[in-house]
XYZ file of C-alpha atoms in Angstrom:
133
model
C -2.691 -3.751 -3.653
C -3.856 -1.877 -0.587
C -7.092 -3.884 -0.258
C -5.401 -7.279 0.005
C -2.422 -5.973 1.990
C -3.792 -4.458 5.171
C -1.771 -3.225 8.147
C 1.444 -4.464 6.566
C 0.244 -8.053 6.140
C -1.702 -10.147 3.661
C -5.343 -9.943 4.709
C -6.354 -13.533 3.953
C -10.001 -12.841 4.752
C -10.149 -10.050 2.171
C -8.291 -12.147 -0.379
C -10.631 -15.094 0.145
C -13.666 -12.823 -0.231
C -12.323 -11.541 -3.565
C -11.772 -15.079 -4.806
C -15.280 -16.068 -3.718
C -16.772 -12.996 -5.368
C -15.052 -13.074 -8.764
C -13.208 -16.391 -8.903
C -9.510 -17.157 -8.966
C -9.528 -17.360 -12.761
C -10.561 -13.676 -13.015
C -8.324 -12.230 -10.304
C -5.090 -10.392 -11.093
C -3.119 -9.492 -7.970
C -1.103 -6.291 -8.049
C 2.240 -6.765 -6.326
C 3.780 -3.326 -6.373
C 7.214 -3.829 -4.908
C 10.254 -1.910 -3.809
C 13.647 -2.967 -2.536
C 14.434 -2.465 1.133
C 17.985 -1.447 1.914
C 19.878 -0.625 5.059
C 19.930 2.974 6.205
C 23.036 4.712 4.923
C 23.358 2.853 1.615
C 24.394 5.286 -1.109
C 22.122 3.863 -3.804
C 19.904 6.443 -5.474
C 17.473 3.957 -6.996
C 16.183 2.382 -3.805
C 14.301 3.623 -0.801
C 15.712 3.383 2.688
C 13.662 2.357 5.689
C 14.336 2.231 9.381
C 12.648 -1.033 10.358
C 15.858 -2.840 11.210
C 15.173 -5.866 8.986
C 16.216 -4.351 5.672
C 18.150 -6.837 3.585
C 18.000 -5.563 0.003
C 15.056 -7.838 -0.832
C 11.884 -6.706 -2.544
C 8.766 -6.126 -0.457
C 5.186 -5.341 -1.405
C 4.391 -1.638 -1.003
C 0.987 0.002 -0.654
C -0.556 3.457 -0.404
C 0.744 4.819 -3.687
C 3.994 2.900 -3.229
C 4.903 4.770 -0.044
C 4.268 2.170 2.681
C 6.297 -0.994 3.033
C 4.446 -4.130 4.079
C 6.086 -7.008 5.920
C 5.507 -9.202 2.857
C 8.656 -10.083 0.888
C 8.435 -10.853 -2.813
C 10.056 -14.275 -2.767
C 9.396 -17.897 -3.696
C 7.184 -18.592 -0.680
C 4.999 -15.511 -1.155
C 4.610 -16.048 -4.890
C 3.647 -19.684 -4.427
C 1.094 -18.880 -1.714
C -0.513 -15.958 -3.510
C -0.411 -17.776 -6.846
C -2.947 -20.197 -5.437
C -5.500 -17.377 -5.223
C -5.174 -15.677 -8.609
C -4.771 -16.175 -12.335
C -1.975 -13.654 -12.791
C 0.284 -11.160 -11.051
C 0.745 -7.554 -12.122
C 4.118 -6.527 -10.731
C 5.270 -2.927 -10.616
C 9.012 -2.469 -10.174
C 8.359 0.754 -8.304
C 11.970 1.938 -8.223
C 12.071 2.208 -12.003
C 8.394 2.711 -12.901
C 7.972 5.555 -15.372
C 11.688 6.374 -15.555
C 12.626 4.477 -18.745
C 15.949 3.599 -17.094
C 15.856 -0.155 -17.647
C 14.093 -3.053 -15.981
C 14.921 -4.430 -12.557
C 16.576 -7.550 -13.926
C 16.970 -9.273 -10.562
C 13.251 -8.814 -9.883
C 12.277 -10.083 -13.345
C 14.518 -13.125 -12.862
C 12.955 -13.844 -9.455
C 9.463 -13.624 -10.940
C 10.381 -15.866 -13.860
C 11.938 -18.441 -11.592
C 9.281 -18.679 -8.877
C 5.896 -17.428 -10.056
C 3.395 -20.260 -10.535
C 1.097 -18.010 -12.605
C 1.691 -15.623 -15.532
C 3.222 -12.252 -14.648
C 2.852 -8.855 -16.279
C 5.852 -6.741 -15.312
C 5.877 -2.940 -15.385
C 8.792 -0.745 -14.529
C 11.629 0.979 -16.312
C 11.421 -0.413 -19.829
C 13.551 1.821 -22.040
C 13.620 -0.152 -25.263
C 12.719 -3.290 -27.134
C 15.749 -5.046 -25.635
C 14.172 -4.776 -22.198
C 10.915 -6.234 -23.489
C 12.783 -9.149 -25.036
C 14.490 -9.887 -21.701
C 11.182 -9.842 -19.846
């Protein structure tokens, strides 16, 4: 994730160089993402930020999931990035490794808008979660 997302933005030059080097059909883009919420929200499963534009949407995170980019995970982003890769690998960072259930709203967003196949990782606690994904 950190190579393509540089200084909080998509580095189109780096992304294009990857596509040229290995080809779109061999590229899987990692979209590790975390929900941004307003400071003061009592939720324990999300991370607060102080950027002033927090709206509860998912954003790509880098640097071991600690640094928010300015790139939202939404229809526009998925459509743009989908033109450069064969698949997305999406980590629902809030639930990754916790076996507390999937981020259903994120999975629904991915299913609705991704133009390429998606592998989702994050929070699966049982076969029921896998069936929903």
